[in-house]
PDB file of N, CA and C in Angstrom:
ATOM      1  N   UNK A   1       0.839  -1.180   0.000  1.00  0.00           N
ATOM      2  CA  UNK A   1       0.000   0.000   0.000  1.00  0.00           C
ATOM      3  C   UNK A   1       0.886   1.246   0.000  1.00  0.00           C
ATOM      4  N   UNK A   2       0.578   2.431  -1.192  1.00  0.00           N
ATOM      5  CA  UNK A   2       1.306   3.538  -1.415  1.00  0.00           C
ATOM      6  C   UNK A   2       0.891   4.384   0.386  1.00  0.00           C
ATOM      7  N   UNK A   3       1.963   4.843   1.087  1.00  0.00           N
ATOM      8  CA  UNK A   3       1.833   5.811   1.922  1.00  0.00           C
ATOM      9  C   UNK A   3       1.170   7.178   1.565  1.00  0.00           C
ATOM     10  N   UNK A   4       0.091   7.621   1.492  1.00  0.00           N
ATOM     11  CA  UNK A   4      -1.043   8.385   0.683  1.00  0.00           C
ATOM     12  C   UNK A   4      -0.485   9.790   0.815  1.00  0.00           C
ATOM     13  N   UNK A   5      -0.045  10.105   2.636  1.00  0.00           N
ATOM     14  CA  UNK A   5       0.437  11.414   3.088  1.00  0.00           C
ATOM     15  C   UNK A   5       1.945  11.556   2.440  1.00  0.00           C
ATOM     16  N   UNK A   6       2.945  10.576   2.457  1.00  0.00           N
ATOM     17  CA  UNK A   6       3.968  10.872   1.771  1.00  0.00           C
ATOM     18  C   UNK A   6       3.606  11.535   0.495  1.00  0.00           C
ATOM     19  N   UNK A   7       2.809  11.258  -0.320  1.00  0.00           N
ATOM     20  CA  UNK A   7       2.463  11.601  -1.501  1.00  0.00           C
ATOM     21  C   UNK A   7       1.848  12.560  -1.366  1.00  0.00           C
ATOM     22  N   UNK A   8       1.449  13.122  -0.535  1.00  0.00           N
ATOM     23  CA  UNK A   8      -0.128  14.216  -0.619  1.00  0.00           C
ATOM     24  C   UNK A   8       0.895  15.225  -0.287  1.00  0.00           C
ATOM     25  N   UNK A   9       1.877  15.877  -1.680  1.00  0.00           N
ATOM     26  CA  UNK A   9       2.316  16.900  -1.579  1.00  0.00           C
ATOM     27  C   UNK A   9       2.329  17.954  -2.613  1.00  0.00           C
ATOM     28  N   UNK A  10       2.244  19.051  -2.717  1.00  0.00           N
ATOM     29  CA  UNK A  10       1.714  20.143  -3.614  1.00  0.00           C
ATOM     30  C   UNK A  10       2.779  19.959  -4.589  1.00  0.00           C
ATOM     31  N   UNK A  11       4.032  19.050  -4.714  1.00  0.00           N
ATOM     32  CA  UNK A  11       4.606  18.723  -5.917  1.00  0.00           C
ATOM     33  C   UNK A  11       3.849  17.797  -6.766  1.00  0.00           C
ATOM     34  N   UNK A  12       3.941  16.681  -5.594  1.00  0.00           N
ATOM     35  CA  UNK A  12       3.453  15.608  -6.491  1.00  0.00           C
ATOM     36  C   UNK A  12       1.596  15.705  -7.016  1.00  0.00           C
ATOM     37  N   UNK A  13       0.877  16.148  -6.249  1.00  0.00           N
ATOM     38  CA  UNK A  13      -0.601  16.891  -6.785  1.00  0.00           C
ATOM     39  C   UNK A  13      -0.293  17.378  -7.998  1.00  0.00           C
ATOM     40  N   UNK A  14       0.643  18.280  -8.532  1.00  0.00           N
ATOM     41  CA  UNK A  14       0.883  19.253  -9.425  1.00  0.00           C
ATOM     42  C   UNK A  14       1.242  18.359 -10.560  1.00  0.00           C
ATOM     43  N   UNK A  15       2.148  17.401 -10.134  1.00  0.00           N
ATOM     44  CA  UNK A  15       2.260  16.357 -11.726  1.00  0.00           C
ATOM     45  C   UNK A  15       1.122  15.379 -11.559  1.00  0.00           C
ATOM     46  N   UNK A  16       0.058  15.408 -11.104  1.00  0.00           N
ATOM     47  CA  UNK A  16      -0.737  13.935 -11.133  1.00  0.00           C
ATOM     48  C   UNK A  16      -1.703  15.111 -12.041  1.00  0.00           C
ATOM     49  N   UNK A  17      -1.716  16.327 -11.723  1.00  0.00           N
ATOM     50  CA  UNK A  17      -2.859  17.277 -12.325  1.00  0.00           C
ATOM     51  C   UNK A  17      -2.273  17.451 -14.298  1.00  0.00           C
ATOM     52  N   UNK A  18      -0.829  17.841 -14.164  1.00  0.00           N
ATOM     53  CA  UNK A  18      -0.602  17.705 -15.295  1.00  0.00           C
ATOM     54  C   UNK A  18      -0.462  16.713 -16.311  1.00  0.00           C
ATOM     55  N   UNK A  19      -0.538  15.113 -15.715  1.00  0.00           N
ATOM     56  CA  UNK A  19      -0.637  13.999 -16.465  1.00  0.00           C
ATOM     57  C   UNK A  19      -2.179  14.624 -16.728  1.00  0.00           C
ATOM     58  N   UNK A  20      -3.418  14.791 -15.829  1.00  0.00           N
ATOM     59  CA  UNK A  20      -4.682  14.716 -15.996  1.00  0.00           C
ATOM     60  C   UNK A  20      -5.131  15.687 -17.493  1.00  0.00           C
ATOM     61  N   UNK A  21      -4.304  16.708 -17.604  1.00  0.00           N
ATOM     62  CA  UNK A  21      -4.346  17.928 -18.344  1.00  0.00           C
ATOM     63  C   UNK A  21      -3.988  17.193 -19.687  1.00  0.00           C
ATOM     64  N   UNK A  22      -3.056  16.636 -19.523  1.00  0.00           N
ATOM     65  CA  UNK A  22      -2.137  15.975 -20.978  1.00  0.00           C
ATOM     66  C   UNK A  22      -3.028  14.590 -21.193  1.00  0.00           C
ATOM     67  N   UNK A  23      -3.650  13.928 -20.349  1.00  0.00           N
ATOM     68  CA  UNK A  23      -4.221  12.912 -20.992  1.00  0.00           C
ATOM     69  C   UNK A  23      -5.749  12.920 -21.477  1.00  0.00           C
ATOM     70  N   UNK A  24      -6.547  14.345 -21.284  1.00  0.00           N
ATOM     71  CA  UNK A  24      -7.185  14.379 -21.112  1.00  0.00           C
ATOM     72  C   UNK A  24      -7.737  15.634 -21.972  1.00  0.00           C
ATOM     73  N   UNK A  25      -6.505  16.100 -22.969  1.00  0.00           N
ATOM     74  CA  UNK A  25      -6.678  17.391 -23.764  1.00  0.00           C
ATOM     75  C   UNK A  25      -7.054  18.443 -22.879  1.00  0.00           C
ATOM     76  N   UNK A  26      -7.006  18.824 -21.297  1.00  0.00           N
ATOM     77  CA  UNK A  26      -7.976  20.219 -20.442  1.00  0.00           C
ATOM     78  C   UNK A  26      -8.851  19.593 -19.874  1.00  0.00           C
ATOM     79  N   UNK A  27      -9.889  18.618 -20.723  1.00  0.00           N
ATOM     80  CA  UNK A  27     -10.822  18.383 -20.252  1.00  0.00           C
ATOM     81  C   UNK A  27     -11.314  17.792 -18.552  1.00  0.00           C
ATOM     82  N   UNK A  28      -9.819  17.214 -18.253  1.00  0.00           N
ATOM     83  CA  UNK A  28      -9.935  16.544 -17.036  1.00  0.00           C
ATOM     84  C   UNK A  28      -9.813  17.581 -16.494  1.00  0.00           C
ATOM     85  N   UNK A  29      -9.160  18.740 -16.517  1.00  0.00           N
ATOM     86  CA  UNK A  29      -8.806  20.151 -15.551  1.00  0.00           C
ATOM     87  C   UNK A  29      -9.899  20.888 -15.373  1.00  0.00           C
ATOM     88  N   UNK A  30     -10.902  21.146 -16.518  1.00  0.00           N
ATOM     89  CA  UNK A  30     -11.910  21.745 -16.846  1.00  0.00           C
ATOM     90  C   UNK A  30     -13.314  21.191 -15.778  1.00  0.00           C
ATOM     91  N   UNK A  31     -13.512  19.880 -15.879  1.00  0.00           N
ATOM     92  CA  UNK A  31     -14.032  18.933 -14.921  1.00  0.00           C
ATOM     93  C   UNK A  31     -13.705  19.416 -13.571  1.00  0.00           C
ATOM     94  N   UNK A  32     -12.087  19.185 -13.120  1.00  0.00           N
ATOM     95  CA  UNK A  32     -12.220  20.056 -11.718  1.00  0.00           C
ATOM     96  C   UNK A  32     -12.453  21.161 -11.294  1.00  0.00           C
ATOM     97  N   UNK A  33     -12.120  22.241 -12.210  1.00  0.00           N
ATOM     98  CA  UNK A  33     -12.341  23.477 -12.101  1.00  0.00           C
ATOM     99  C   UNK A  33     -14.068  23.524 -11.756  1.00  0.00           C
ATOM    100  N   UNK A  34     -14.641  22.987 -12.699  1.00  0.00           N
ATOM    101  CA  UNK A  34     -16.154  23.465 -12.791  1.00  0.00           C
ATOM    102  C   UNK A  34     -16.951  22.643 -11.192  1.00  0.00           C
ATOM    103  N   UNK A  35     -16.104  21.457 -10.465  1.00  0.00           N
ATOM    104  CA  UNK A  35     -16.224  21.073  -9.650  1.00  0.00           C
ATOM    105  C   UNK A  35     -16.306  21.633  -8.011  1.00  0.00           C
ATOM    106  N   UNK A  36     -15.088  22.732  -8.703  1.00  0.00           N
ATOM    107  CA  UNK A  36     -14.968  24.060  -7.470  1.00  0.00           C
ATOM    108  C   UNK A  36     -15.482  25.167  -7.751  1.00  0.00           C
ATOM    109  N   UNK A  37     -16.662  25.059  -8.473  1.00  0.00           N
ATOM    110  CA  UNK A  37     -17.047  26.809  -8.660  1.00  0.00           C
ATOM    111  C   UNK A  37     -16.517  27.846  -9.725  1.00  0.00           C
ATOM    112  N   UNK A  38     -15.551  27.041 -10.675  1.00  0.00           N
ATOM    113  CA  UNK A  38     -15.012  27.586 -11.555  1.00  0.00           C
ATOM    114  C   UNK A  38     -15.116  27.514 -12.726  1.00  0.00           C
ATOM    115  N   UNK A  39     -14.586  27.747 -14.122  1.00  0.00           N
ATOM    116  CA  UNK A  39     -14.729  26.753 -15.092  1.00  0.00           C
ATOM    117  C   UNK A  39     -13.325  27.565 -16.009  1.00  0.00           C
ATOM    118  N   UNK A  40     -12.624  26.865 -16.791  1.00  0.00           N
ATOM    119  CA  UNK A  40     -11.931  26.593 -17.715  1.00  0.00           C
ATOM    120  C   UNK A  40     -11.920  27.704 -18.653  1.00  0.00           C
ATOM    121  N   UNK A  41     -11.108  28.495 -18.503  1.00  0.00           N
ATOM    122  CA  UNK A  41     -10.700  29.740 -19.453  1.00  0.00           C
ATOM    123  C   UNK A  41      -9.713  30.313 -20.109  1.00  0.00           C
ATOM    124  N   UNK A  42      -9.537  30.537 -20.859  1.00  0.00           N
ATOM    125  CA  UNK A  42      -7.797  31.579 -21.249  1.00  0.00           C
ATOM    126  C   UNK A  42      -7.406  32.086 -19.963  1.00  0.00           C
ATOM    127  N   UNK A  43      -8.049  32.623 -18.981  1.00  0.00           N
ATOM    128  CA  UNK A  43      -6.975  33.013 -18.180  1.00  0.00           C
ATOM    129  C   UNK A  43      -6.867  31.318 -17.488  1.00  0.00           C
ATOM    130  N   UNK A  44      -7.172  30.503 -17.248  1.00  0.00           N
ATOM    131  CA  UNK A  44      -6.388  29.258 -16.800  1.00  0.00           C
ATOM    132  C   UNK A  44      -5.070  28.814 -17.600  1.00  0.00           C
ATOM    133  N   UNK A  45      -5.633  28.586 -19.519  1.00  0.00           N
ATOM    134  CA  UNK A  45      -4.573  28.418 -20.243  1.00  0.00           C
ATOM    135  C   UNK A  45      -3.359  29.150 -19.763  1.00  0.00           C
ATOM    136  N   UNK A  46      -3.188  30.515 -19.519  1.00  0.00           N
ATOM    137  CA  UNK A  46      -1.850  31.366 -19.500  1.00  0.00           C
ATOM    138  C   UNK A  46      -1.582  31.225 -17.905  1.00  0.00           C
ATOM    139  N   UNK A  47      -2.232  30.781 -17.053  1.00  0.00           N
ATOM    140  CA  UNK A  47      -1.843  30.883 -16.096  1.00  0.00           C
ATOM    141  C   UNK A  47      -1.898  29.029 -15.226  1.00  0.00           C
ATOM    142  N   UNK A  48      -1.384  28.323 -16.107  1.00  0.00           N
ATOM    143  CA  UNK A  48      -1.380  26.966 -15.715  1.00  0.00           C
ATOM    144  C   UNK A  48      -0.851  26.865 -13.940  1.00  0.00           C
ATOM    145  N   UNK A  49       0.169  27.485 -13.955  1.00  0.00           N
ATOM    146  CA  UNK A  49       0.696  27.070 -12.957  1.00  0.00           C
ATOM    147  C   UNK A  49      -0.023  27.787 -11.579  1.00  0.00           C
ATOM    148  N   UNK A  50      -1.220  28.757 -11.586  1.00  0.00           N
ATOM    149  CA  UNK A  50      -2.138  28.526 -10.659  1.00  0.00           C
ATOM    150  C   UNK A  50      -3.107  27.991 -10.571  1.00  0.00           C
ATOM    151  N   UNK A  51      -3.129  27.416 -11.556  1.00  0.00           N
ATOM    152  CA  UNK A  51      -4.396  26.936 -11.819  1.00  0.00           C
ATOM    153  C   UNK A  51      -4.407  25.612 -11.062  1.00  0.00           C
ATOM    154  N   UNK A  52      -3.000  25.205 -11.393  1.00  0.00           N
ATOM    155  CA  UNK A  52      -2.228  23.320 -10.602  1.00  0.00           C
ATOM    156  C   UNK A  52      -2.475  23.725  -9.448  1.00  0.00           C
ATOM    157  N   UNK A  53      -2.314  25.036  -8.293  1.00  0.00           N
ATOM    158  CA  UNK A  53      -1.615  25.193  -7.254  1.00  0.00           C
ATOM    159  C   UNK A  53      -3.122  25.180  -6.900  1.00  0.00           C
ATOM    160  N   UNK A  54      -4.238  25.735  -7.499  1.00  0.00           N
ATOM    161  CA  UNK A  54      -5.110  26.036  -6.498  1.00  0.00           C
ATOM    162  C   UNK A  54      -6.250  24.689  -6.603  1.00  0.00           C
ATOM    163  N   UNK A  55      -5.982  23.599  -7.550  1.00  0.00           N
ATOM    164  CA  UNK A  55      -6.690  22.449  -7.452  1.00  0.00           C
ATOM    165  C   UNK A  55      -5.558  21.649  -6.719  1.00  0.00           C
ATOM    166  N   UNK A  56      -4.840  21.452  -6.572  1.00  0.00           N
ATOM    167  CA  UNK A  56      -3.927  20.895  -5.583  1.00  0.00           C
ATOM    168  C   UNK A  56      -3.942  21.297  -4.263  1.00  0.00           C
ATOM    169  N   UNK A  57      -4.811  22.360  -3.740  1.00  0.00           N
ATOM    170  CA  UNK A  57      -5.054  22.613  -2.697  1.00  0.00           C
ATOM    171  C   UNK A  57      -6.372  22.026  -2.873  1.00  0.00           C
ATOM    172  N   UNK A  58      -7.340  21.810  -3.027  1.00  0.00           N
ATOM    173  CA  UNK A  58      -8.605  21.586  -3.463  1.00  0.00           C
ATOM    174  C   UNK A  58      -8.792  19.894  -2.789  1.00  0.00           C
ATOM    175  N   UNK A  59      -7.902  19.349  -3.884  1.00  0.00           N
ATOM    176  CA  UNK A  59      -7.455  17.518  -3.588  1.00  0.00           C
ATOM    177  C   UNK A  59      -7.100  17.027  -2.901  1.00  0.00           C
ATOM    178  N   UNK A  60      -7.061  15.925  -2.737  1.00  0.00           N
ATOM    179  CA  UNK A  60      -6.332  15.375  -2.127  1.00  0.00           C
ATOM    180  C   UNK A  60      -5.056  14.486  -3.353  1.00  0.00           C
ATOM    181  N   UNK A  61      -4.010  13.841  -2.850  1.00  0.00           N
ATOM    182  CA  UNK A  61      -3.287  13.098  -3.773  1.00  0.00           C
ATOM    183  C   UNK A  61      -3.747  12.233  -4.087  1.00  0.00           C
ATOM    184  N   UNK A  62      -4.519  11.602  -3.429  1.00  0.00           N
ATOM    185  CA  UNK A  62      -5.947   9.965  -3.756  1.00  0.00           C
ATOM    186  C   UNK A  62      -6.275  10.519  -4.679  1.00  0.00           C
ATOM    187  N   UNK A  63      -7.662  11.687  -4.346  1.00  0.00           N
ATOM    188  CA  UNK A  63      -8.443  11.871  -5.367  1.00  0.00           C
ATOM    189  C   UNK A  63      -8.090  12.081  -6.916  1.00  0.00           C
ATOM    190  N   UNK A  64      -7.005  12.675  -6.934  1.00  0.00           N
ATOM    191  CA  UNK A  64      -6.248  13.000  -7.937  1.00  0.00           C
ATOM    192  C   UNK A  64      -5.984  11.836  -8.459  1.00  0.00           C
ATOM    193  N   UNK A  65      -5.171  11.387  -8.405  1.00  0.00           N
ATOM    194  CA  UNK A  65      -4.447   9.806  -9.104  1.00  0.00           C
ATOM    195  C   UNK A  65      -5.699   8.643  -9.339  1.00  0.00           C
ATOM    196  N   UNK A  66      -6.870   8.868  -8.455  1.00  0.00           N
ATOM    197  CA  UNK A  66      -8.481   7.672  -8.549  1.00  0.00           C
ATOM    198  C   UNK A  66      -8.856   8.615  -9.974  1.00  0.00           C
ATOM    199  N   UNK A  67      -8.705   9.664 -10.077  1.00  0.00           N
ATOM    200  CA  UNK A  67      -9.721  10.881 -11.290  1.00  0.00           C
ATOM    201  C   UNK A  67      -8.305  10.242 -12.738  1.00  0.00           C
ATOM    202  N   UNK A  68      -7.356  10.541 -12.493  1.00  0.00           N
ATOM    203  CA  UNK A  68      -6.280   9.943 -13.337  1.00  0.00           C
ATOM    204  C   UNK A  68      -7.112   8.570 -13.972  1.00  0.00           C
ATOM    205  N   UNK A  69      -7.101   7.695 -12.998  1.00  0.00           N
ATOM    206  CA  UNK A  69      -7.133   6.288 -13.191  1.00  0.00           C
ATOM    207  C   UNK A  69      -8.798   6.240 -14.069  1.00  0.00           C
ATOM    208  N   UNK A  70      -9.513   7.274 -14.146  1.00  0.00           N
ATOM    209  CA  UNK A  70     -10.831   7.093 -14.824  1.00  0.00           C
ATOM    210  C   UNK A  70     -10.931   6.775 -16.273  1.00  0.00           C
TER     211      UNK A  70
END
């Protein structure tokens, strides 16, 4: 069994979000976003790297990598 908290870190969130982004054309990002009250825009496109930081606060590292695995 993966140690969940070792993992549940705003690095590793940040690449489980960008596999989600890349395997998923946005759409998987777009999905979370709209999940938190948000939704998927040019300012997300240009601003990727808050966009990781503030659904990585959002997640957990489970949830992330179970949403991956869909």
């Amino acid at each position: 069994m993966t140690n969940t908290f070792k993992n549940d870190t705003l690095e590793n969130k940040i690449e489980v979000l960008m596999e989600i982004n890349a395997e998923t054309a946005g759409w998987g990002i777009n999905e979370l976003l709209m999940e938190n009250c948000d939704y998927y825009s040019s300012w997300h496109m240009n601003h990727m790297d808050e966009t990781y930081a503030k659904l990585a606060k959002a997640y957990s590292y489970e949830e992330l990598v179970e949403r991956l695995n869909e």
